[in-house]
Amino acid sequence: MDTPAAENLAAIRERIARAHERFGAPPEAVSLVAVSKTFEAEAIVPFLEAGQRVFGENRVQEAQAKWPGLRERFPDVELHLIGPLQTNKAREAVALFDVIETVDREKLAGILAAEMLQAGRKLPCFVQVNIGLEEQKAGIAPAETVAFVVRCRDVHGLDVVGLMCIPPDGVPPGPYFAQLAELGRQAGVARLSMGMSGDFEVGIAMGASDVRVGSALFGHRPPPK
Ligand SMILES: *Cc1c(COP(=O)(O)O)cnc(C)c1O
């Protein structure tokens, strides 16, 4: 019998496939980033056993405690950093993660680039856009995004593959996702990381290449302590 993890995973993959098929938006495929933050290694294992390989974590320290051990058993895991990164954690982040989705300021771009050079690991990066211009959210302002992507590439040498956003709560996300897609076109990046448990189908309709799904896979998250 399938485990609940395998069932949830199959259900979400089915919804992704159906949304992608129905709306027919590029890109070719949508990658599911399973957001395992706050869940312990034992809760993550059933998803790995069910075949999921791409995971997202929002804290460097928490990921360091869980993933090296899991990686020994599942070496082909692809780990995305989806939370804010402090510059003093950049070295550890570069060592542990495979994709950095939260490049959100000039200083961080420079330090990440230096750490990647040092480590010999040129990681794909997303620029995080504060698409609703919300004070409490990280990200580059929409109006500055294209110029920032250019500087990340040309000044710092980062491999910017896409844009990422978290739209404001409590309002329809579609217009924000459409705006991110337009910024992606202007910046000349191929990937868009947009859509979470509550709105990933909307993200796909607007052209998401990566959706970040946590609670719909793992269940309700206990509030942070
Ligand atoms: C927690 C988190 C998610 C997943 O949220 P759910 O609503 O549980 O799917 C996605 N993206 C980011 C940046 C997050 O911090």
Coordinates of C-alpha atoms and ligand atoms in Angstrom, one line a residue:
M1 CA 0.0 0.0 0.0
D2 CA 1.1 3.5 -0.7
T3 CA 2.3 5.6 2.3
P4 CA 0.5 8.9 2.9
A5 CA 3.6 10.6 1.6
A6 CA 3.4 8.7 -1.7
E7 CA -0.3 9.5 -2.0
N8 CA 0.2 13.2 -1.3
L9 CA 3.0 13.4 -3.7
A10 CA 1.1 11.6 -6.4
A11 CA -1.9 13.9 -5.9
I12 CA 0.2 17.1 -6.1
R13 CA 2.1 15.8 -9.2
E14 CA -1.3 15.0 -10.8
R15 CA -2.6 18.5 -10.1
I16 CA 0.6 20.1 -11.5
A17 CA 0.4 17.9 -14.6
R18 CA -3.3 18.8 -15.1
A19 CA -2.7 22.5 -14.6
H20 CA 0.2 22.5 -17.0
E21 CA -1.7 20.5 -19.6
R22 CA -4.8 22.6 -19.3
F23 CA -3.2 26.1 -19.4
G24 CA -0.5 25.0 -21.8
A25 CA 1.9 27.8 -20.7
P26 CA 5.6 27.4 -21.3
P27 CA 8.0 26.1 -19.9
E28 CA 8.1 22.5 -21.0
A29 CA 7.9 21.1 -17.6
V30 CA 7.2 22.3 -14.0
S31 CA 9.5 21.3 -11.3
L32 CA 8.0 20.5 -7.9
V33 CA 10.1 21.9 -5.0
A34 CA 9.0 20.0 -1.9
V35 CA 9.3 22.5 1.0
S36 CA 10.4 20.4 4.0
K37 CA 11.1 23.2 6.4
T38 CA 10.2 22.5 10.1
F39 CA 9.8 18.8 9.3
E40 CA 12.4 16.3 10.7
A41 CA 14.4 13.9 8.7
E42 CA 12.1 11.0 9.5
A43 CA 9.2 12.8 8.0
I44 CA 11.1 13.6 4.8
V45 CA 12.3 10.0 4.2
P46 CA 9.0 8.7 2.9
F47 CA 9.0 11.4 0.2
L48 CA 12.5 10.5 -0.8
E49 CA 11.5 6.8 -0.9
A50 CA 8.5 7.8 -3.1
G51 CA 10.9 9.3 -5.6
Q52 CA 10.9 13.1 -4.8
R53 CA 14.3 14.5 -5.2
V54 CA 14.0 18.4 -5.2
F55 CA 13.5 19.9 -1.8
G56 CA 13.3 23.5 -0.4
E57 CA 14.5 24.7 3.0
N58 CA 14.4 28.2 4.4
R59 CA 17.1 28.1 7.0
V60 CA 20.7 27.2 6.6
Q61 CA 21.2 25.9 10.1
E62 CA 18.1 23.7 10.0
A63 CA 19.0 22.3 6.6
Q64 CA 22.6 21.5 7.9
A65 CA 21.1 19.4 10.7
K66 CA 18.9 17.3 8.4
W67 CA 20.3 17.0 4.9
P68 CA 23.9 15.7 5.1
G69 CA 22.5 12.5 6.7
L70 CA 19.7 12.2 4.2
R71 CA 22.1 12.9 1.3
E72 CA 24.2 9.9 2.3
R73 CA 21.2 7.7 1.6
F74 CA 19.8 9.7 -1.4
P75 CA 22.8 11.3 -3.1
D76 CA 20.9 12.7 -6.1
V77 CA 18.9 15.2 -4.0
E78 CA 18.7 18.8 -5.3
L79 CA 18.3 21.2 -2.4
H80 CA 17.0 24.8 -2.9
L81 CA 17.5 27.6 -0.4
I82 CA 14.2 29.5 -0.4
G83 CA 14.6 31.7 2.7
P84 CA 16.5 34.9 3.4
L85 CA 20.3 34.4 3.5
Q86 CA 22.6 36.4 5.8
T87 CA 26.0 37.1 4.3
N88 CA 27.7 35.4 7.2
K89 CA 26.0 32.1 6.3
A90 CA 26.8 32.3 2.6
R91 CA 29.8 29.9 2.8
E92 CA 27.7 27.3 4.5
A93 CA 24.8 27.8 2.1
V94 CA 27.1 27.4 -1.0
A95 CA 28.5 24.2 0.5
L96 CA 25.1 22.7 1.3
F97 CA 22.6 23.9 -1.3
D98 CA 22.4 23.2 -5.0
V99 CA 20.2 26.2 -6.0
I100 CA 19.9 29.6 -4.2
E101 CA 16.4 31.1 -4.8
T102 CA 16.8 34.2 -2.6
V103 CA 19.5 36.5 -4.1
D104 CA 17.9 39.8 -3.0
R105 CA 20.6 42.4 -2.6
E106 CA 23.9 43.6 -4.1
K107 CA 26.1 42.8 -1.1
L108 CA 24.7 39.2 -1.0
A109 CA 25.3 38.8 -4.7
G110 CA 28.9 39.8 -4.3
I111 CA 29.6 37.5 -1.3
L112 CA 27.8 34.5 -2.9
A113 CA 29.8 34.9 -6.1
A114 CA 33.1 35.0 -4.1
E115 CA 32.1 31.9 -2.0
M116 CA 31.1 30.0 -5.2
L117 CA 34.4 30.8 -6.8
Q118 CA 36.3 29.7 -3.6
A119 CA 34.3 26.5 -3.4
G120 CA 34.4 25.7 -7.1
R121 CA 30.6 25.5 -7.1
K122 CA 28.8 27.7 -9.5
L123 CA 25.2 27.3 -8.4
P124 CA 22.1 28.3 -10.3
C125 CA 20.5 31.3 -8.6
F126 CA 17.1 33.0 -8.7
V127 CA 16.7 36.7 -7.9
Q128 CA 13.9 37.2 -5.3
V129 CA 11.5 40.0 -6.2
N130 CA 9.4 41.8 -3.6
I131 CA 6.6 41.7 -6.1
G132 CA 4.0 43.4 -3.7
L133 CA 6.6 45.9 -2.4
E134 CA 5.8 44.8 1.1
E135 CA 7.9 46.2 3.9
Q136 CA 8.1 42.8 5.8
K137 CA 9.2 40.8 2.7
A138 CA 12.6 40.4 1.2
G139 CA 13.4 40.9 -2.4
I140 CA 14.5 43.5 -4.9
A141 CA 11.8 46.0 -6.0
P142 CA 10.1 45.2 -9.3
A143 CA 11.4 48.4 -10.9
E144 CA 15.0 47.5 -10.1
T145 CA 14.8 43.8 -11.0
V146 CA 16.1 43.9 -14.6
A147 CA 19.1 46.1 -13.7
F148 CA 19.9 43.9 -10.7
V149 CA 19.8 40.7 -12.8
V150 CA 22.2 42.3 -15.2
R151 CA 24.6 43.3 -12.4
C152 CA 24.4 39.8 -10.8
R153 CA 25.5 38.4 -14.1
D154 CA 27.9 40.9 -15.5
V155 CA 29.5 42.4 -12.4
H156 CA 29.4 39.4 -10.0
G157 CA 29.3 36.5 -12.5
L158 CA 26.4 34.7 -10.9
D159 CA 24.4 32.2 -12.9
V160 CA 21.0 33.8 -12.7
V161 CA 18.5 31.3 -14.1
G162 CA 15.2 32.9 -12.9
L163 CA 13.1 35.0 -10.7
M164 CA 11.3 34.0 -7.5
C165 CA 8.5 35.8 -5.6
I166 CA 6.1 35.4 -2.7
P167 CA 2.9 37.5 -3.5
P168 CA 1.0 39.4 -0.8
D169 CA -1.4 37.4 1.4
G170 CA -5.2 37.7 1.1
V171 CA -5.4 39.0 -2.5
P172 CA -5.5 37.1 -5.8
P173 CA -1.9 36.2 -6.7
G174 CA -2.5 36.1 -10.5
P175 CA -1.6 39.7 -11.3
Y176 CA 1.6 39.4 -9.2
F177 CA 2.6 36.2 -11.0
A178 CA 1.9 37.8 -14.4
Q179 CA 4.1 40.7 -13.4
L180 CA 6.9 38.4 -12.4
A181 CA 6.6 36.6 -15.7
E182 CA 6.9 40.0 -17.5
L183 CA 10.0 40.9 -15.5
G184 CA 11.5 37.5 -16.3
R185 CA 10.9 38.2 -20.0
Q186 CA 12.6 41.6 -19.7
A187 CA 15.5 40.2 -17.8
G188 CA 15.9 37.3 -20.2
V189 CA 15.7 34.5 -17.6
A190 CA 14.0 31.2 -18.3
R191 CA 12.7 30.1 -14.9
L192 CA 10.0 31.5 -12.6
S193 CA 9.7 30.1 -9.1
M194 CA 6.1 31.1 -8.1
G195 CA 3.2 29.3 -6.4
M196 CA 2.9 27.5 -3.1
S197 CA 0.3 25.1 -1.6
G198 CA -2.6 27.5 -2.0
D199 CA -1.8 28.9 -5.4
F200 CA 0.6 26.7 -7.4
E201 CA -2.0 26.2 -10.2
V202 CA -2.3 29.9 -10.7
G203 CA 1.5 30.1 -10.8
I204 CA 1.6 27.4 -13.5
A205 CA -1.1 29.2 -15.5
M206 CA 1.2 32.3 -15.4
G207 CA 4.3 30.3 -16.5
A208 CA 5.9 29.0 -13.4
S209 CA 8.8 26.6 -14.0
D210 CA 9.2 25.8 -10.3
V211 CA 6.4 25.6 -7.7
R212 CA 7.3 25.5 -3.9
V213 CA 4.8 23.2 -2.1
G214 CA 5.1 22.6 1.6
S215 CA 1.9 22.0 3.7
A216 CA 0.0 20.3 0.8
L217 CA 2.6 17.6 0.9
F218 CA 3.8 17.4 4.4
G219 CA 0.7 18.6 6.3
H220 CA 0.2 21.4 8.7
R221 CA 3.4 23.1 10.0
P222 CA 3.6 23.8 13.7
P223 CA 4.1 27.6 14.2
P224 CA 7.7 28.6 14.7
K225 CA 8.9 28.4 18.3
Ligands
LIG1 C1 7.1 27.8 3.5 C2 7.4 28.3 2.1 C3 6.7 27.7 1.0 C4 5.7 26.6 1.2 O1 4.6 27.1 1.7 P1 3.2 26.2 1.7 O2 2.1 27.2 1.8 O3 3.3 25.4 2.9 O4 3.2 25.4 0.5 C5 7.1 28.2 -0.2 N1 8.0 29.2 -0.4 C6 8.6 29.8 0.6 C7 9.6 30.9 0.3 C8 8.3 29.4 1.9 O5 9.0 30.0 2.9

